[in-house]
Short mmCIF file of C-alpha atoms and ligand atoms in Angstrom, two decimals:
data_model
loop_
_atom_site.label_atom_id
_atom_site.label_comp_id
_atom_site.label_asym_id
_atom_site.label_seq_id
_atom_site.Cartn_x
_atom_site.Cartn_y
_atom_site.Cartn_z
CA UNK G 1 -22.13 -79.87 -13.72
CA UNK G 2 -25.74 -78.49 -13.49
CA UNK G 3 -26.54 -79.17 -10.09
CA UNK G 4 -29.88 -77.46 -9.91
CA UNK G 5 -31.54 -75.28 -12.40
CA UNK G 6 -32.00 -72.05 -10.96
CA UNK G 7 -29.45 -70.13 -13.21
CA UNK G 8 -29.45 -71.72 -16.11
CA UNK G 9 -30.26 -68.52 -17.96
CA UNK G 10 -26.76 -67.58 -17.12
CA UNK G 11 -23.97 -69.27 -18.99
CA UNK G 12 -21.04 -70.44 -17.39
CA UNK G 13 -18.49 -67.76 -16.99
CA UNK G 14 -15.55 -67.59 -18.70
CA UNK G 15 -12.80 -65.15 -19.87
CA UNK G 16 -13.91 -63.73 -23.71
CA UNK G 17 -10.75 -60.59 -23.14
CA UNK G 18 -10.87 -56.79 -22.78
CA UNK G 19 -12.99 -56.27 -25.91
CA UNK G 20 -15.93 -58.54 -25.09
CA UNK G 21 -19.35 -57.09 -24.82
CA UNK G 22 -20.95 -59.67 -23.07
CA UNK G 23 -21.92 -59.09 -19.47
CA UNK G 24 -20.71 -62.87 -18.48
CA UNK G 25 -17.34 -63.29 -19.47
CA UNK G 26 -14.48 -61.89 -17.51
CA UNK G 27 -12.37 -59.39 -19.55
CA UNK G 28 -9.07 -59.38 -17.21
CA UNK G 29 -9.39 -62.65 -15.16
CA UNK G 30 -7.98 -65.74 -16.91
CA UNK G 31 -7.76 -68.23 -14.59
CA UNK G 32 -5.05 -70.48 -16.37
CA UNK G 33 -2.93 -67.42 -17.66
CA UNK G 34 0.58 -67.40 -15.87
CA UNK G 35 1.19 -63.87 -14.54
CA UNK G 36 4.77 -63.41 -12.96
CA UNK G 37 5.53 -66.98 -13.45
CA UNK G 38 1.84 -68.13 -11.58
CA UNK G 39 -1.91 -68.62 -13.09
CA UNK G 40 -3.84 -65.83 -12.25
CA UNK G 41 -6.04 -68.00 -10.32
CA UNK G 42 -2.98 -69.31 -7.73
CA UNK G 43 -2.55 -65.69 -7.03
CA UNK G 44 -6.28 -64.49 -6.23
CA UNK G 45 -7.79 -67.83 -4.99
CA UNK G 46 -10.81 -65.87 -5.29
CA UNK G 47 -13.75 -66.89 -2.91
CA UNK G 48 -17.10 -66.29 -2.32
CA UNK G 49 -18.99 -65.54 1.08
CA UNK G 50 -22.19 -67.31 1.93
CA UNK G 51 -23.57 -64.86 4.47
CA UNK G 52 -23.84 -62.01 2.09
CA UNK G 53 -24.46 -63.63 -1.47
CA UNK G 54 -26.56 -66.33 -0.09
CA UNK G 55 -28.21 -64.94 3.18
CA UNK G 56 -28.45 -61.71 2.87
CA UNK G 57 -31.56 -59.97 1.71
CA UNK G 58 -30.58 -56.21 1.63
CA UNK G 59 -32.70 -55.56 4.40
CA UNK G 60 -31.78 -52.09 6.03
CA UNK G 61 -32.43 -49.80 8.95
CA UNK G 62 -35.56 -48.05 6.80
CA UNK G 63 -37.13 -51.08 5.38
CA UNK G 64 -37.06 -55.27 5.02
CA UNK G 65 -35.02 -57.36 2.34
CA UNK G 66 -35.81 -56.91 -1.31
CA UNK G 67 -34.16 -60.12 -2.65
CA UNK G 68 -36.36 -62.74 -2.44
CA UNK G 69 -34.31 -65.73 -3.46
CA UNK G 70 -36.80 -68.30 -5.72
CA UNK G 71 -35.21 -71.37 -3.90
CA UNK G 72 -35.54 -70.08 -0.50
CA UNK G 73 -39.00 -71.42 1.32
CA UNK G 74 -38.95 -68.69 3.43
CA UNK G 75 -38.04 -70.83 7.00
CA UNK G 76 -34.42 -70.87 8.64
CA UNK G 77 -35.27 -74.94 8.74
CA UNK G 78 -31.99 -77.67 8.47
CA UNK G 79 -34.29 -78.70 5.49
CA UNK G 80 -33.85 -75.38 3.99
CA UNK G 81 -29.85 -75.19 4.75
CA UNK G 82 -29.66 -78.51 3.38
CA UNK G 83 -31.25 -77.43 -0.21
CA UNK G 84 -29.90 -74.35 -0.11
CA UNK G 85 -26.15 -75.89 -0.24
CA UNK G 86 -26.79 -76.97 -3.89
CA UNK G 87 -27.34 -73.94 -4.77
CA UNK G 88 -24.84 -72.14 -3.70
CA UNK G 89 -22.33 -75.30 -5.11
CA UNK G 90 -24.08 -74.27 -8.50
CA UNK G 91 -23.68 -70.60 -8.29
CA UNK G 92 -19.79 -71.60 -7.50
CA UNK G 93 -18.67 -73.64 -10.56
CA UNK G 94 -20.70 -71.96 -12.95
CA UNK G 95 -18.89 -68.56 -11.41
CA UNK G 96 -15.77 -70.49 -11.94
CA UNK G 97 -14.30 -69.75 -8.47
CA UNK G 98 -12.43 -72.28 -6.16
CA UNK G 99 -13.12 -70.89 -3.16
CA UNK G 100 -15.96 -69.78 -0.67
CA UNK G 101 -15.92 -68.90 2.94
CA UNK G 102 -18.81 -69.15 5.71
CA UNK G 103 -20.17 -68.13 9.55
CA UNK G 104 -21.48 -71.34 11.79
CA UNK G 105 -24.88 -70.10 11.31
CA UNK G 106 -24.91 -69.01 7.54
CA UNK G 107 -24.98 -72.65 7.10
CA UNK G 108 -26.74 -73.89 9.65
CA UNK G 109 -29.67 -72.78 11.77
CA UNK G 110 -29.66 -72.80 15.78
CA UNK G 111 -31.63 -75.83 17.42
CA UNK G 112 -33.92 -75.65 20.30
CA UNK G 113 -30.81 -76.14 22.24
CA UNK G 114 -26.94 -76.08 22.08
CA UNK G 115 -26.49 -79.96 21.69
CA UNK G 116 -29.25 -79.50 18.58
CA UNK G 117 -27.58 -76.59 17.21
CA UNK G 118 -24.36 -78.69 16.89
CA UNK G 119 -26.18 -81.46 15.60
CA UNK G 120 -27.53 -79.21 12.79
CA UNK G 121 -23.85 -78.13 11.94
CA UNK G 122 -22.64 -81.11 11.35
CA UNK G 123 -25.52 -82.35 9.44
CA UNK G 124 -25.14 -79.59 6.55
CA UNK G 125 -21.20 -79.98 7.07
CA UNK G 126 -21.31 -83.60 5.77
CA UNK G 127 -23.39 -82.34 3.17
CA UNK G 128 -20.78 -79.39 2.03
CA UNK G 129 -17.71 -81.74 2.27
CA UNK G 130 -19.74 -84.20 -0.43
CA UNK G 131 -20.59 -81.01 -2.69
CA UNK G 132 -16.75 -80.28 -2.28
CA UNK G 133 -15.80 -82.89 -3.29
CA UNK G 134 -18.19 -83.62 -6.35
CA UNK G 135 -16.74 -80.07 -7.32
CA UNK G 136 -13.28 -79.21 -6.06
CA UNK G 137 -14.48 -75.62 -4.58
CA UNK G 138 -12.31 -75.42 -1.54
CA UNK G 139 -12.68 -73.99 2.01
CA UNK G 140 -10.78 -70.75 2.24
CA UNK G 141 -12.27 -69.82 5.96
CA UNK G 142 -14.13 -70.62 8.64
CA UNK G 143 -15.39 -68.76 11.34
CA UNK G 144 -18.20 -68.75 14.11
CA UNK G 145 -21.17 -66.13 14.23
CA UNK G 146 -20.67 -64.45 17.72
CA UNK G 147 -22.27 -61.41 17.51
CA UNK G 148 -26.22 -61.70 15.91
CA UNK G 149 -28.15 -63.47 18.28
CA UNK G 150 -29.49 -61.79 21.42
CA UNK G 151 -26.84 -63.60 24.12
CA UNK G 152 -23.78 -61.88 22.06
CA UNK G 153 -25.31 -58.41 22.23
CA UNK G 154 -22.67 -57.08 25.18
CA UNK G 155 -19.92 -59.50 23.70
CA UNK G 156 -18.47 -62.84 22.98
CA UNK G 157 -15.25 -63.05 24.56
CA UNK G 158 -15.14 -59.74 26.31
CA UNK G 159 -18.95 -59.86 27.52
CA UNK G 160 -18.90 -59.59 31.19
CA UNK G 161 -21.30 -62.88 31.31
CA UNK G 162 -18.85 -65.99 31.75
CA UNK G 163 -21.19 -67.96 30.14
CA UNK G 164 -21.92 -66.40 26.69
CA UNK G 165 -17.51 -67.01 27.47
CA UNK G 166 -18.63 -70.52 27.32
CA UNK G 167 -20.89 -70.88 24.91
CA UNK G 168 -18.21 -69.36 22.32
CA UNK G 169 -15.63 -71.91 23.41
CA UNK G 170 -18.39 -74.37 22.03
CA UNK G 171 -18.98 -72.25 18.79
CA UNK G 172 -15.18 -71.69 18.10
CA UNK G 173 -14.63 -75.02 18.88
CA UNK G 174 -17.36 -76.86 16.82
CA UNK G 175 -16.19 -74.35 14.08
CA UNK G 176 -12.54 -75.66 14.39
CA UNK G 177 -13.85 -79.21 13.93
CA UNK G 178 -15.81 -78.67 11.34
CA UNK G 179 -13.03 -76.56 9.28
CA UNK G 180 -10.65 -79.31 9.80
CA UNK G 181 -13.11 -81.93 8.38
CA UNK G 182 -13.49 -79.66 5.30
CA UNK G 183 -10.03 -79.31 4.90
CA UNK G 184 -10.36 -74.91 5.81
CA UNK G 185 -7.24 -73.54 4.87
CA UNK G 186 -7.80 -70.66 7.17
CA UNK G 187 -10.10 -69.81 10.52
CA UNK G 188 -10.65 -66.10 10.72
CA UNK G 189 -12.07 -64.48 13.97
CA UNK G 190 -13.52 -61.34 13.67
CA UNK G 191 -14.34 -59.36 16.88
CA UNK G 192 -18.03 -58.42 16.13
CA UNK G 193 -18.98 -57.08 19.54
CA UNK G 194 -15.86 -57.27 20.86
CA UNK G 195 -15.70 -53.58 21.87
CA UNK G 196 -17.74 -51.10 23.87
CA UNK G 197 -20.56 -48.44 23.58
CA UNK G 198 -19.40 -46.62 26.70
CA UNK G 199 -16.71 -46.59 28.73
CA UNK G 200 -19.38 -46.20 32.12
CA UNK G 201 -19.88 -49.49 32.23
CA UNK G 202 -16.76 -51.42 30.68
CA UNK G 203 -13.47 -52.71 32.10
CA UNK G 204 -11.29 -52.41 29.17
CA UNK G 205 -8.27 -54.25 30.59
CA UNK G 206 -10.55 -57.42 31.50
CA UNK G 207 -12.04 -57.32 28.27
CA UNK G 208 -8.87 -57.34 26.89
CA UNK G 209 -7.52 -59.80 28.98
CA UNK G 210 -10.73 -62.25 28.16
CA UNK G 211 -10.34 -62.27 24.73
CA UNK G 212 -6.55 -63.17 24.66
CA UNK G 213 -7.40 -65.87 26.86
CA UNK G 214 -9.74 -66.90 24.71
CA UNK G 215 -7.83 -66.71 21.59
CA UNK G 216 -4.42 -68.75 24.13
CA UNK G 217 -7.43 -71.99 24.03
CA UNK G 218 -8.00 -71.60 20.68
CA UNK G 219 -4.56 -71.93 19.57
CA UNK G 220 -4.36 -74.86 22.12
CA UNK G 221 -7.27 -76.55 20.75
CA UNK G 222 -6.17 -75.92 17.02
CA UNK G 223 -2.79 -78.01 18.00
CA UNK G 224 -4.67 -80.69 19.86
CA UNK G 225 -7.00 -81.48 17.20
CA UNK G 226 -4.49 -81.18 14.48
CA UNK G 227 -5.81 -78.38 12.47
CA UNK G 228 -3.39 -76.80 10.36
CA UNK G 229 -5.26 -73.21 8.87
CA UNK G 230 -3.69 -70.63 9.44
CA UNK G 231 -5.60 -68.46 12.65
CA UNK G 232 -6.46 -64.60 11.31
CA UNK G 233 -7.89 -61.93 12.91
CA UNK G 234 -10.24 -59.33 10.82
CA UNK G 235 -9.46 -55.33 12.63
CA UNK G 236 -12.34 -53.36 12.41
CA UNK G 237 -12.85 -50.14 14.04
CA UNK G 238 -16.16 -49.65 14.76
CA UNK G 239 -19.84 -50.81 13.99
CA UNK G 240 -21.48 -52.90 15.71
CA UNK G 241 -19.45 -50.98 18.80
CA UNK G 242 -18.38 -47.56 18.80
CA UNK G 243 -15.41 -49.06 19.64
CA UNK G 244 -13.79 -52.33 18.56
CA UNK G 245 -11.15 -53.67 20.08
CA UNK G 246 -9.42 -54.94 17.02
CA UNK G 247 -9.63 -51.54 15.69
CA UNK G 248 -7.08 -51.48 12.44
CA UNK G 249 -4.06 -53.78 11.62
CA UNK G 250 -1.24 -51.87 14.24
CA UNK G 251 -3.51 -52.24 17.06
CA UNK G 252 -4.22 -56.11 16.25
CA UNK G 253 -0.28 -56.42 16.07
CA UNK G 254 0.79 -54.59 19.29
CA UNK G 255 -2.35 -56.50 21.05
CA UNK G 256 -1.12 -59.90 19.35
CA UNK G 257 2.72 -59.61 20.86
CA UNK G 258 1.54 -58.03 24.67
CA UNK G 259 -0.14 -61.36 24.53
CA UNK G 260 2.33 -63.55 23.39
CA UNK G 261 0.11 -64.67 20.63
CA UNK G 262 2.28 -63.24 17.79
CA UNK G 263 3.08 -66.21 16.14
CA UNK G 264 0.37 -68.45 15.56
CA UNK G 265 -1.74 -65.44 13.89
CA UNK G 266 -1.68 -63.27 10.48
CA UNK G 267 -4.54 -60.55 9.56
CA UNK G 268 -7.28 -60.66 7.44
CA UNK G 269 -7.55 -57.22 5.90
CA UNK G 270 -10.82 -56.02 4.88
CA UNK G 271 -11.12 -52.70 2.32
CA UNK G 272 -14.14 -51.12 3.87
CA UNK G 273 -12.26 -51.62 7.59
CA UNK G 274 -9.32 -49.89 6.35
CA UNK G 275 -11.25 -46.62 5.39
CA UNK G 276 -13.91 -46.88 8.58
CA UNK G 277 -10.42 -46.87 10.67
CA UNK G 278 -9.48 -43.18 8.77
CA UNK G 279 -6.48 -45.65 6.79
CA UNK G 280 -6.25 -46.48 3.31
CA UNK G 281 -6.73 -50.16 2.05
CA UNK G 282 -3.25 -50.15 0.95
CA UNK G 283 -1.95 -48.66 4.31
CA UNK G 284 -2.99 -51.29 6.16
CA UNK G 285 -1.76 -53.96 4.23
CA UNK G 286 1.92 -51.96 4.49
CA UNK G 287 1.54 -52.65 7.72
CA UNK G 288 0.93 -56.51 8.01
CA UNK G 289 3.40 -56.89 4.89
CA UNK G 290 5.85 -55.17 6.82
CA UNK G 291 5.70 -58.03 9.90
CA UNK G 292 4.86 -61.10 7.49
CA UNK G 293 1.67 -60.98 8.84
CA UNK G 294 -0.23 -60.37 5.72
CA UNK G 295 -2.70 -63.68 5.78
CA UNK G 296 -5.79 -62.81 3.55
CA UNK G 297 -8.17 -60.22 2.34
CA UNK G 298 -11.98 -59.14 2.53
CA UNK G 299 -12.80 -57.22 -0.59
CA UNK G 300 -14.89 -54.47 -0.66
CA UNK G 301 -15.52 -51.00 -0.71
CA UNK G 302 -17.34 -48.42 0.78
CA UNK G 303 -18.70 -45.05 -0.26
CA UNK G 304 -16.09 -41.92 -0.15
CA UNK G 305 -19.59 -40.28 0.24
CA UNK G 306 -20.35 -41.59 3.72
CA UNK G 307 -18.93 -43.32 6.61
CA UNK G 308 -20.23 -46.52 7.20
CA UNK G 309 -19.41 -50.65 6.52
CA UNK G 310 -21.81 -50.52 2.69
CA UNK G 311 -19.59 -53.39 1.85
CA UNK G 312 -20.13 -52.88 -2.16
CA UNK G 313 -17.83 -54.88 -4.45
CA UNK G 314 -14.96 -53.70 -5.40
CA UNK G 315 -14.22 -51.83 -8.43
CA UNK G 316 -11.27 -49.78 -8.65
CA UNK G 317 -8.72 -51.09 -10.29
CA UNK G 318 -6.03 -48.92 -9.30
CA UNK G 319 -6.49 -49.22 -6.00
CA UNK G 320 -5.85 -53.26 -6.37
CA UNK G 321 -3.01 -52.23 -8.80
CA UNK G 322 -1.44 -50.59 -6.08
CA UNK G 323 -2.50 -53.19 -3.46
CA UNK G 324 -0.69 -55.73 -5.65
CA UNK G 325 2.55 -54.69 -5.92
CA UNK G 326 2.55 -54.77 -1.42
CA UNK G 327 1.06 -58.24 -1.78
CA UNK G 328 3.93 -59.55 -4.49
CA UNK G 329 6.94 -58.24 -2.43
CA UNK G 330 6.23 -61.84 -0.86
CA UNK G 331 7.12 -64.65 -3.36
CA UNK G 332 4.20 -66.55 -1.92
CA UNK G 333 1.44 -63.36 -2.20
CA UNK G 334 -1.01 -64.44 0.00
CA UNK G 335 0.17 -67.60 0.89
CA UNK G 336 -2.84 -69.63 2.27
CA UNK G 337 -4.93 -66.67 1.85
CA UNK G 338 -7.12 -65.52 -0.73
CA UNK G 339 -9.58 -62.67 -2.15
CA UNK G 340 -12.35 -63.06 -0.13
CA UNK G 341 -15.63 -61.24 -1.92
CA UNK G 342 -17.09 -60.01 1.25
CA UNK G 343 -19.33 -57.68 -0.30
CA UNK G 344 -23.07 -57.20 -1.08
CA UNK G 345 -25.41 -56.24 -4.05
CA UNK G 346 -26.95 -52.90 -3.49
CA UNK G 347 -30.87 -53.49 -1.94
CA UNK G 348 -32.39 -52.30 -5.15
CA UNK G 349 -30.20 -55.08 -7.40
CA UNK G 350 -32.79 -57.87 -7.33
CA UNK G 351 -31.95 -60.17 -9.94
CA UNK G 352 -30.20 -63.64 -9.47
CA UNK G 353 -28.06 -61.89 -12.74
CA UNK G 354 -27.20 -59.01 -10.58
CA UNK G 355 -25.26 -62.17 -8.40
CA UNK G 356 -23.06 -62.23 -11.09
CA UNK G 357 -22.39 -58.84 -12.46
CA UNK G 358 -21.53 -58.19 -9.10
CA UNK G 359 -18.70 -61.10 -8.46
CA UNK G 360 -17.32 -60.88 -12.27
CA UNK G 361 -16.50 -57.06 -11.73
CA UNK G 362 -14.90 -57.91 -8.11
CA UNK G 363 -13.11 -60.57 -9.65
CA UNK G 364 -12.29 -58.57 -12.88
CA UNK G 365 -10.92 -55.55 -11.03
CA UNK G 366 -8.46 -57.40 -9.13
CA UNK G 367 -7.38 -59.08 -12.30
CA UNK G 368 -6.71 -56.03 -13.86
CA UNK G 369 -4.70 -54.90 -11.04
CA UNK G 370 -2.70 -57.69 -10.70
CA UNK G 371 -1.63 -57.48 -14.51
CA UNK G 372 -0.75 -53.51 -14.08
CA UNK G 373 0.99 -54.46 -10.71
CA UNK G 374 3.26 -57.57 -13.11
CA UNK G 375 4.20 -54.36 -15.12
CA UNK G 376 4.95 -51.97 -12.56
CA UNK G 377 7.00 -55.04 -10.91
CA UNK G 378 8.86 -55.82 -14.20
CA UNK G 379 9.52 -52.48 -15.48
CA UNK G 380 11.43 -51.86 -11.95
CA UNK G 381 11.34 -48.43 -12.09
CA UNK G 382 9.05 -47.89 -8.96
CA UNK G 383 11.28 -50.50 -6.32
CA UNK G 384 14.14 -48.74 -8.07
CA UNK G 385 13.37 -45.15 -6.91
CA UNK G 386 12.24 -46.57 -3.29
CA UNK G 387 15.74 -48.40 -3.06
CA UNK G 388 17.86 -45.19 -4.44
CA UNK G 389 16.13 -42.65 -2.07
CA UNK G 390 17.36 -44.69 0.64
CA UNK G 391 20.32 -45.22 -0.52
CA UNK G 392 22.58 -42.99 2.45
CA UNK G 393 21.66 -46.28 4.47
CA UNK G 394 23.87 -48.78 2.57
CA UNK G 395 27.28 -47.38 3.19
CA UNK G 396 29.06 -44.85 5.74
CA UNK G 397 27.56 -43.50 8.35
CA UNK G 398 23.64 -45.14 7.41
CA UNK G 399 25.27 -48.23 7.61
CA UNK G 400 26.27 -48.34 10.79
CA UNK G 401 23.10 -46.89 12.09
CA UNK G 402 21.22 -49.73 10.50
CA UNK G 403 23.77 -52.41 12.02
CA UNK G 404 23.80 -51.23 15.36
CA UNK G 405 27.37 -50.40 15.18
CA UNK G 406 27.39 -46.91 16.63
CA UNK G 407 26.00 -44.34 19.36
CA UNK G 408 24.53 -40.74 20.28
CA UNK G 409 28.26 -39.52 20.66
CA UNK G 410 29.33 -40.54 17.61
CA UNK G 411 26.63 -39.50 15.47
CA UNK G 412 27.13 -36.25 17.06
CA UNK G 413 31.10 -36.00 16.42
CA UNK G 414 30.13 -37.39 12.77
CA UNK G 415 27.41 -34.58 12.25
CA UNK G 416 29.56 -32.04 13.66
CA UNK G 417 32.65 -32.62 11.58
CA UNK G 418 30.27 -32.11 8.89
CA UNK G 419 28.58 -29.02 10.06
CA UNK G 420 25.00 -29.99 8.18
CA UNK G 421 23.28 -32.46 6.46
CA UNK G 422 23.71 -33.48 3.19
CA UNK G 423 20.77 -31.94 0.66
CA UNK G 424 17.52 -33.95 0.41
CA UNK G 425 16.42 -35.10 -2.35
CA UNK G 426 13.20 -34.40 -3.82
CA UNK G 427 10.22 -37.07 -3.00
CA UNK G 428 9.19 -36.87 -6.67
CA UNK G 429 5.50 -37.74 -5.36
CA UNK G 430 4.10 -35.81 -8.65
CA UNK G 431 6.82 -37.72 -11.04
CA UNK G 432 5.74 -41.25 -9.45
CA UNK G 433 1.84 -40.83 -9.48
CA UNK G 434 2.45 -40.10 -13.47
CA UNK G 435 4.63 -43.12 -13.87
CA UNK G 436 2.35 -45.47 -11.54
CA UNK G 437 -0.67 -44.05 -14.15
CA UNK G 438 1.43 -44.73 -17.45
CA UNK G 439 0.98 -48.44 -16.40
CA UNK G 440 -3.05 -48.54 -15.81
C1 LIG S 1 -18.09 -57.59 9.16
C2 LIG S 1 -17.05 -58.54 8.78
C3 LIG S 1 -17.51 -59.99 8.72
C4 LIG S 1 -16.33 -60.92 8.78
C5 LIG S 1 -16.67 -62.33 9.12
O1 LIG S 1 -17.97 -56.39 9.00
O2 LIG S 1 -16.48 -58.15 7.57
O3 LIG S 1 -18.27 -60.20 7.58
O4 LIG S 1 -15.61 -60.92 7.60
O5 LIG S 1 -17.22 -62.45 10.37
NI1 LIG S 2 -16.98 -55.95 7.03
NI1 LIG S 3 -15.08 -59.30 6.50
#
């Protein structure tokens, strides 16, 4: 459905196999194609985010945007958010993806006060839940811009003003509206200044304290209004602070149960995030697979040439291979979650094309991982070696350790009856990063 014309010098996209040589066709993603008894598309609910794809404009730190957008009239007007929606409905469907995420403010522009600044929300919301609806693209997230504008620079939550406190009850809670009237499947919070730039002038404690609070009335306010997304929180280590409170996916965790907040939140796990917090993307989703509390995922990457957030798409394969086979060890993969393409076109890739290359390699690399990852998971030969090396834990003396059935003395009689341990094993790390490559 050709909702507006501006790319209609790009074909729909579709998948043409490994062998194709056109540039718009997937080679790996088939969207229909059952992969471990569930279409590829089920699996990667793939999604695309507004702030980066449609309002970024690659400025940086050395010079302005580059990507001047044909459609855009150059004002942040409700007029301009409201044409701009087609367009990004268009770019959707003829991507072929079911899913796109977005900030209060990516959509809709602040008013000359707060009361006009929710009334411009809700204007472009009505609009998005008709192009829903005309197209079936679905609402993976929600979430609420707390950290651009001027009155967020020392915080949202944890600023020491009560009333930017306040005034993000109002943006979390217009956002929570608005994702339950477009049926959101998720509402993601991530901390943007929710850290510090020096400990001189910060009370960590009460910034802690403010932000569980804060997160206590938005779980209250999710129940009263009936919203049933699943809450996330995105960990982040640093930039825009030096430090961020939600620094990687332990720390979110251990803050999440002090608080009593535990169960009515799962992480979103970003690639980029990972690597800025000195983990790998596949560490930290060990951890949140290891609670249950794996809820979604930002894809991107960053440079292993420097150290910041360059949020480039993804495009390693093997990586998402690997990522995979943590993500399957639930039945339900990411559950209400999905691949969330939170990633930008480098400043000197101008083109509306270069929209596309960008999202059908992001898209294709996790499709090739997730076929390599059916492999690895059918051939069995990985979870077998994992379940043998620990095999001294399912009988005798492991046994009881793991069921709570014995003590200090006894392990000490036991140890000492037998003078030494038993030989280890070798780890085989060599052997398994051969076998793990004989499937990509
Ligand atoms: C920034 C974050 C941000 C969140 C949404 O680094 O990735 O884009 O995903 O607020
Ligand atoms: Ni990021
Ligand atoms: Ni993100």
């Amino acid at each position: 459905m050709a909702l507006t014309s501006w790319f209609d010098a790009i074909p729909a996209i579709t998948y043409e196999g490994p062998e194709t040589d056109n540039p718009f066709a997937f080679r790996w993603y088939q969207p229909d194609e059952k992969i471990l008894g569930k279409p590829m598309k089920d699996w990667m609910r793939n999604a695309v985010c507004y702030w980066h794809t449609f309002r970024g404009v690659a400025l940086d730190i050395f010079g302005p945007g580059t990507l001047a957008r044909p459609w855009e009239d150059g004002s942040n007007s409700l007029d301009m958010a409201l044409k701009r929606t087609d367009v990004v409905f268009d770019f959707l469907t003829r991507l072929g993806v079911e899913y796109y995420c977005f900030h209060d403010r990516d959509v809709a522009p602040e008013g000359a006060n707060l009361a006009e600044t929710n009334r411009n929300l809700w204007a472009v919301a009505e609009k998005l839940k008709q192009l829903q609806a005309a197209t079936k693209v679905k609402l993976l997230w929600g979430t609420a811009n707390m950290f651009s504008h001027p009155r967020f620079s020392q915080g949202a939550a944890t600023s020491p003003n009560a009333d930017v406190f306040a005034y993000c009850a109002n943006s979390v809670k217009e956002m929570l509206d608005v994702s339950k009237h477009l049926g959101g499947e998720n509402y993601v919070f991530w901390g943007g200044r929710e850290g510090y730039n020096t400990l001189l002038n910060t009370d960590l404690k009460r910034e802690q304290d403010h932000v569980a609070t804060f997160f206590h009335l938005a779980v209250e306010y999710a129940k009263k209004i009936g919203f049933k997304g699943q809450f996330l929180i995105e960990p982040k280590a640093c930039e825009p602070t030096k430090h961020q409170y939600d620094f990687d996916a332990a720390t979110v965790l251990g803050f999440l149960r002090k608080h009593d907040l535990i169960d009515h939140f799962k992480l979103n796990i970003e690639q980029n995030h990972a690597t800025l917090a000195g983990h790998d993307f596949c560490h930290e989703l060990a951890v949140c697979a290891a609670e249950g509390k794996l809820g979604s995922i930002d894809s991107n990457r960053g440079d292993v040439m420097n150290g910041w957030d360059t949020d480039q798409f993804p495009n390693d394969y093997r990586e998402c291979a690997q990522a995979w086979t943590i993500i399957l060890a639930n039945k339900n993969g990411l559950g209400t979650g999905g691949l969330n393409y939170d990633a930008k076109v480098r400043r000197d890739s101008y083109d509306l094309e270069d929209m596309f290359h960008a999202h059908i390699c992001g898209i294709d690399t996790w499709a090739r991982g997730l076929r390599i990852a059916a492999k690895i998971i059918e051939g069995k030969k990985l979870a077998k070696f994992v379940k043998t090396r620990y095999a001294s834990y399912d009988k005798g003396i492991g046994k009881e350790i793991e069921s709570g059935t014995t003590d200090f003395e006894k392990l000490q009689a036991y140890i000492l009856r037998k003078g030494e341990v038993a030989p280890n094993a070798s780890a085989r790390q060599e052997y398994l990063e051969n076998l793990f490559n004989g499937y990509c």
